[in-house]
Structure formats: C-alpha cells, structure tokens
Amino acid sequence: GAVVSQHPSWVICKSGTSVKIECRSLDFQATTMFWYRQFPKQSLMLMATSNEGSKATYEQGVEKDKFLINHASLTLSTLTVTSAHPEDSSFYICSAYYYGDTQYFGPGTRLTVL
Amino acid sequence: GQSLEQPSEVTAVEGAIVQINCTYQTSGFYGLSWYQQHDGGAPTFLSYNALDGLEETGRFSSFLSRSDSYGYLLLQELQMKDSASYFCAVRDQSSASKIIFGSGTRLSIRP
C-alpha cells in the first residue's frame, strides 16, 4: 500500500540552528504534499501545501521565510525550519494523496529546540 | 469560515459501543473524513462519507447527514487499542485538496 516516510523521526537542536525534515512518497508519485504541525493534545494545523516544481502555498500566519519548503521531485518534499527557537518545538507531519480522497500521513518528526 | 466541532473527551468500557459526533460549518462541502491518531503517532485514515448515510468498515462505521451538517463515527466492540484521538475533517472550501481537521476527540477505554 501507499507509504509516506519522514526523516528524521526526531531531532534535537540548539536555538538558532536550522533543521531539515524530509518527506518521501515511497511507492507513488505525489505532485502535492502537505505539511502540518501539531502541539501536544491539539489538532493538526496545516502549515503549507507543497507543489512539485513550483512554490509552496503557505497558510495564513505561517512565516514562509522561517519554514522553507522545497518539492524538487515527485517523491520528495523538504521542510527546513530556519533559525529554530524553542517555540518551534512541535510534531511536524507531512501527507500526500495516494488515490481519490484518501490522504496518507508520514510518521511525523518530533522537533525539540533547546 | 469553516469549523468542525467534536467533544474533547469520551470515555467508554471495553466491549461497548461509542459514538463520536462531529458538526461542521462550511460553505462548500466535499465530504467528511475520520482519522485515528495514537499518542506519538501519525493520523491514519478510517473512513470517508461523501453522501448521506452509513459507511461500514469492520468495527468502525461512519454516518453523514448533509442536511444537518452532522456526522458521527461509531466504534463497536471496543478494544483497549482503540484508545486514541479521533479527528473529523473536511476539504477546504477554497482549495479542495486541503483538509481541515476538527479539534479531535480523545477516547479512553476502561477495562
């Protein structure tokens, strides 16, 4: 079946550094991927829509210069958290449509910024 | 705007049946989905209703009433492993590919 992977599964970094998170569709091509963040005991908040070969579409209130998204191929989208701060600590999840209306999610990346 | 309302917490007994309700407000409607998320894990797709009525998938069923802007997820023969958060979701009105999630219902199962 469709599988979406993410790497790394968790990362700890110092404040001010940048962190890159990869999202891959393993057995299908995804022209569109989505990036979410989730704080503990809260719902998923859509951050941006990643479009292969073009600029990402960011949701209102999401800083595009802070959360850089690159969708360079049909199977890979990356999210880079630039100059990370403790308030960026969160669970980041990507997703993609495999068939019809079913969206498949990656296993998530837990980011902790010290 | 769009909004989805769910109860924040539900507690049930192992082996019982539980219903998680979801009411939504959206100007354009493309269907109601349900996702399950265990602590520390990613959401997994459970069910999707585009039309009124009941969709059954094993122990899980989902119902939709478009006239009432209402749906529910029904879980039968509850097992301890069903303890998780459950989210209803709709497609975004401005971009049908985007999904907007409800606030989620945390289901706790007691022995």
mmCIF file with all atom_site columns, N, CA, C and O in Angstrom, chain A residues 42-62:
data_model
loop_
_atom_site.group_PDB
_atom_site.id
_atom_site.type_symbol
_atom_site.label_atom_id
_atom_site.label_alt_id
_atom_site.label_comp_id
_atom_site.label_asym_id
_atom_site.label_entity_id
_atom_site.label_seq_id
_atom_site.pdbx_PDB_ins_code
_atom_site.Cartn_x
_atom_site.Cartn_y
_atom_site.Cartn_z
_atom_site.occupancy
_atom_site.B_iso_or_equiv
_atom_site.pdbx_formal_charge
_atom_site.auth_seq_id
_atom_site.auth_comp_id
_atom_site.auth_asym_id
_atom_site.auth_atom_id
_atom_site.pdbx_PDB_model_num
ATOM 1  N N  . GLN A 1 42 ? -3.368 18.806 20.828  1.00 0.00 ? 42 GLN A N  1
ATOM 2  C CA . GLN A 1 42 ? -4.095 19.702 19.935  1.00 0.00 ? 42 GLN A CA 1
ATOM 3  C C  . GLN A 1 42 ? -4.264 19.049 18.572  1.00 0.00 ? 42 GLN A C  1
ATOM 4  O O  . GLN A 1 42 ? -3.728 17.976 18.304  1.00 0.00 ? 42 GLN A O  1
ATOM 5  N N  . SER A 1 43 ? -5.029 19.710 17.732  1.00 0.00 ? 43 SER A N  1
ATOM 6  C CA . SER A 1 43 ? -5.292 19.170 16.410  1.00 0.00 ? 43 SER A CA 1
ATOM 7  C C  . SER A 1 43 ? -4.147 19.476 15.462  1.00 0.00 ? 43 SER A C  1
ATOM 8  O O  . SER A 1 43 ? -3.182 20.164 15.811  1.00 0.00 ? 43 SER A O  1
ATOM 9  N N  . LEU A 1 44 ? -4.256 18.942 14.252  1.00 0.00 ? 44 LEU A N  1
ATOM 10 C CA . LEU A 1 44 ? -3.251 19.216 13.231  1.00 0.00 ? 44 LEU A CA 1
ATOM 11 C C  . LEU A 1 44 ? -3.564 20.557 12.569  1.00 0.00 ? 44 LEU A C  1
ATOM 12 O O  . LEU A 1 44 ? -4.699 20.811 12.178  1.00 0.00 ? 44 LEU A O  1
ATOM 13 N N  . MET A 1 45 ? -2.535 21.365 12.443  1.00 0.00 ? 45 MET A N  1
ATOM 14 C CA . MET A 1 45 ? -2.704 22.649 11.777  1.00 0.00 ? 45 MET A CA 1
ATOM 15 C C  . MET A 1 45 ? -1.940 22.626 10.466  1.00 0.00 ? 45 MET A C  1
ATOM 16 O O  . MET A 1 45 ? -0.721 22.404 10.458  1.00 0.00 ? 45 MET A O  1
ATOM 17 N N  . LEU A 1 46 ? -2.628 22.861 9.372   1.00 0.00 ? 46 LEU A N  1
ATOM 18 C CA . LEU A 1 46 ? -1.976 22.884 8.073   1.00 0.00 ? 46 LEU A CA 1
ATOM 19 C C  . LEU A 1 46 ? -1.064 24.097 7.987   1.00 0.00 ? 46 LEU A C  1
ATOM 20 O O  . LEU A 1 46 ? -1.488 25.219 8.236   1.00 0.00 ? 46 LEU A O  1
ATOM 21 N N  . MET A 1 47 ? 0.190  23.842 7.644   1.00 0.00 ? 47 MET A N  1
ATOM 22 C CA . MET A 1 47 ? 1.157  24.922 7.503   1.00 0.00 ? 47 MET A CA 1
ATOM 23 C C  . MET A 1 47 ? 1.253  25.387 6.053   1.00 0.00 ? 47 MET A C  1
ATOM 24 O O  . MET A 1 47 ? 1.260  26.574 5.774   1.00 0.00 ? 47 MET A O  1
ATOM 25 N N  . ALA A 1 48 ? 1.372  24.413 5.157   1.00 0.00 ? 48 ALA A N  1
ATOM 26 C CA . ALA A 1 48 ? 1.598  24.772 3.760   1.00 0.00 ? 48 ALA A CA 1
ATOM 27 C C  . ALA A 1 48 ? 1.319  23.597 2.854   1.00 0.00 ? 48 ALA A C  1
ATOM 28 O O  . ALA A 1 48 ? 1.317  22.448 3.276   1.00 0.00 ? 48 ALA A O  1
ATOM 29 N N  . THR A 1 49 ? 1.059  23.937 1.596   1.00 0.00 ? 49 THR A N  1
ATOM 30 C CA . THR A 1 49 ? 0.882  22.943 0.545   1.00 0.00 ? 49 THR A CA 1
ATOM 31 C C  . THR A 1 49 ? 2.120  22.990 -0.333  1.00 0.00 ? 49 THR A C  1
ATOM 32 O O  . THR A 1 49 ? 2.477  24.063 -0.860  1.00 0.00 ? 49 THR A O  1
ATOM 33 N N  . SER A 1 50 ? 2.760  21.864 -0.478  1.00 0.00 ? 50 SER A N  1
ATOM 34 C CA . SER A 1 50 ? 3.997  21.766 -1.246  1.00 0.00 ? 50 SER A CA 1
ATOM 35 C C  . SER A 1 50 ? 3.673  21.259 -2.647  1.00 0.00 ? 50 SER A C  1
ATOM 36 O O  . SER A 1 50 ? 3.074  20.203 -2.802  1.00 0.00 ? 50 SER A O  1
ATOM 37 N N  . ASN A 1 51 ? 4.060  22.019 -3.656  1.00 0.00 ? 51 ASN A N  1
ATOM 38 C CA . ASN A 1 51 ? 3.746  21.680 -5.035  1.00 0.00 ? 51 ASN A CA 1
ATOM 39 C C  . ASN A 1 51 ? 5.024  21.368 -5.805  1.00 0.00 ? 51 ASN A C  1
ATOM 40 O O  . ASN A 1 51 ? 5.959  22.184 -5.825  1.00 0.00 ? 51 ASN A O  1
ATOM 41 N N  . GLU A 1 52 ? 5.067  20.213 -6.431  1.00 0.00 ? 52 GLU A N  1
ATOM 42 C CA . GLU A 1 52 ? 6.245  19.810 -7.178  1.00 0.00 ? 52 GLU A CA 1
ATOM 43 C C  . GLU A 1 52 ? 6.535  20.782 -8.308  1.00 0.00 ? 52 GLU A C  1
ATOM 44 O O  . GLU A 1 52 ? 5.657  21.087 -9.107  1.00 0.00 ? 52 GLU A O  1
ATOM 45 N N  . GLY A 1 53 ? 7.746  21.290 -8.313  1.00 0.00 ? 53 GLY A N  1
ATOM 46 C CA . GLY A 1 53 ? 8.174  22.172 -9.382  1.00 0.00 ? 53 GLY A CA 1
ATOM 47 C C  . GLY A 1 53 ? 7.733  23.612 -9.265  1.00 0.00 ? 53 GLY A C  1
ATOM 48 O O  . GLY A 1 53 ? 8.001  24.415 -10.163 1.00 0.00 ? 53 GLY A O  1
ATOM 49 N N  . SER A 1 54 ? 7.071  23.971 -8.198  1.00 0.00 ? 54 SER A N  1
ATOM 50 C CA . SER A 1 54 ? 6.646  25.366 -8.026  1.00 0.00 ? 54 SER A CA 1
ATOM 51 C C  . SER A 1 54 ? 6.691  25.747 -6.550  1.00 0.00 ? 54 SER A C  1
ATOM 52 O O  . SER A 1 54 ? 7.005  24.908 -5.702  1.00 0.00 ? 54 SER A O  1
ATOM 53 N N  . LYS A 1 55 ? 6.380  26.991 -6.292  1.00 0.00 ? 55 LYS A N  1
ATOM 54 C CA . LYS A 1 55 ? 6.465  27.480 -4.921  1.00 0.00 ? 55 LYS A CA 1
ATOM 55 C C  . LYS A 1 55 ? 5.360  26.874 -4.060  1.00 0.00 ? 55 LYS A C  1
ATOM 56 O O  . LYS A 1 55 ? 4.254  26.605 -4.527  1.00 0.00 ? 55 LYS A O  1
ATOM 57 N N  . ALA A 1 56 ? 5.679  26.727 -2.792  1.00 0.00 ? 56 ALA A N  1
ATOM 58 C CA . ALA A 1 56 ? 4.692  26.238 -1.848  1.00 0.00 ? 56 ALA A CA 1
ATOM 59 C C  . ALA A 1 56 ? 3.663  27.315 -1.549  1.00 0.00 ? 56 ALA A C  1
ATOM 60 O O  . ALA A 1 56 ? 3.926  28.514 -1.674  1.00 0.00 ? 56 ALA A O  1
ATOM 61 N N  . THR A 1 57 ? 2.496  26.867 -1.153  1.00 0.00 ? 57 THR A N  1
ATOM 62 C CA . THR A 1 57 ? 1.424  27.784 -0.748  1.00 0.00 ? 57 THR A CA 1
ATOM 63 C C  . THR A 1 57 ? 1.298  27.718 0.759   1.00 0.00 ? 57 THR A C  1
ATOM 64 O O  . THR A 1 57 ? 0.999  26.658 1.308   1.00 0.00 ? 57 THR A O  1
ATOM 65 N N  . TYR A 1 58 ? 1.534  28.828 1.428   1.00 0.00 ? 58 TYR A N  1
ATOM 66 C CA . TYR A 1 58 ? 1.536  28.855 2.875   1.00 0.00 ? 58 TYR A CA 1
ATOM 67 C C  . TYR A 1 58 ? 0.184  29.306 3.414   1.00 0.00 ? 58 TYR A C  1
ATOM 68 O O  . TYR A 1 58 ? -0.484 30.155 2.830   1.00 0.00 ? 58 TYR A O  1
ATOM 69 N N  . GLU A 1 59 ? -0.165 28.756 4.561   1.00 0.00 ? 59 GLU A N  1
ATOM 70 C CA . GLU A 1 59 ? -1.392 29.173 5.227   1.00 0.00 ? 59 GLU A CA 1
ATOM 71 C C  . GLU A 1 59 ? -1.153 30.510 5.929   1.00 0.00 ? 59 GLU A C  1
ATOM 72 O O  . GLU A 1 59 ? -0.011 30.886 6.241   1.00 0.00 ? 59 GLU A O  1
ATOM 73 N N  . GLN A 1 60 ? -2.245 31.176 6.158   1.00 0.00 ? 60 GLN A N  1
ATOM 74 C CA . GLN A 1 60 ? -2.160 32.480 6.812   1.00 0.00 ? 60 GLN A CA 1
ATOM 75 C C  . GLN A 1 60 ? -1.504 32.344 8.178   1.00 0.00 ? 60 GLN A C  1
ATOM 76 O O  . GLN A 1 60 ? -1.837 31.441 8.957   1.00 0.00 ? 60 GLN A O  1
ATOM 77 N N  . GLY A 1 61 ? -0.557 33.225 8.437   1.00 0.00 ? 61 GLY A N  1
ATOM 78 C CA . GLY A 1 61 ? 0.118  33.227 9.725   1.00 0.00 ? 61 GLY A CA 1
ATOM 79 C C  . GLY A 1 61 ? 1.386  32.392 9.765   1.00 0.00 ? 61 GLY A C  1
ATOM 80 O O  . GLY A 1 61 ? 2.112  32.434 10.764  1.00 0.00 ? 61 GLY A O  1
ATOM 81 N N  . VAL A 1 62 ? 1.669  31.636 8.713   1.00 0.00 ? 62 VAL A N  1
ATOM 82 C CA . VAL A 1 62 ? 2.885  30.822 8.666   1.00 0.00 ? 62 VAL A CA 1
ATOM 83 C C  . VAL A 1 62 ? 3.973  31.607 7.937   1.00 0.00 ? 62 VAL A C  1
ATOM 84 O O  . VAL A 1 62 ? 3.767  32.046 6.808   1.00 0.00 ? 62 VAL A O  1
#
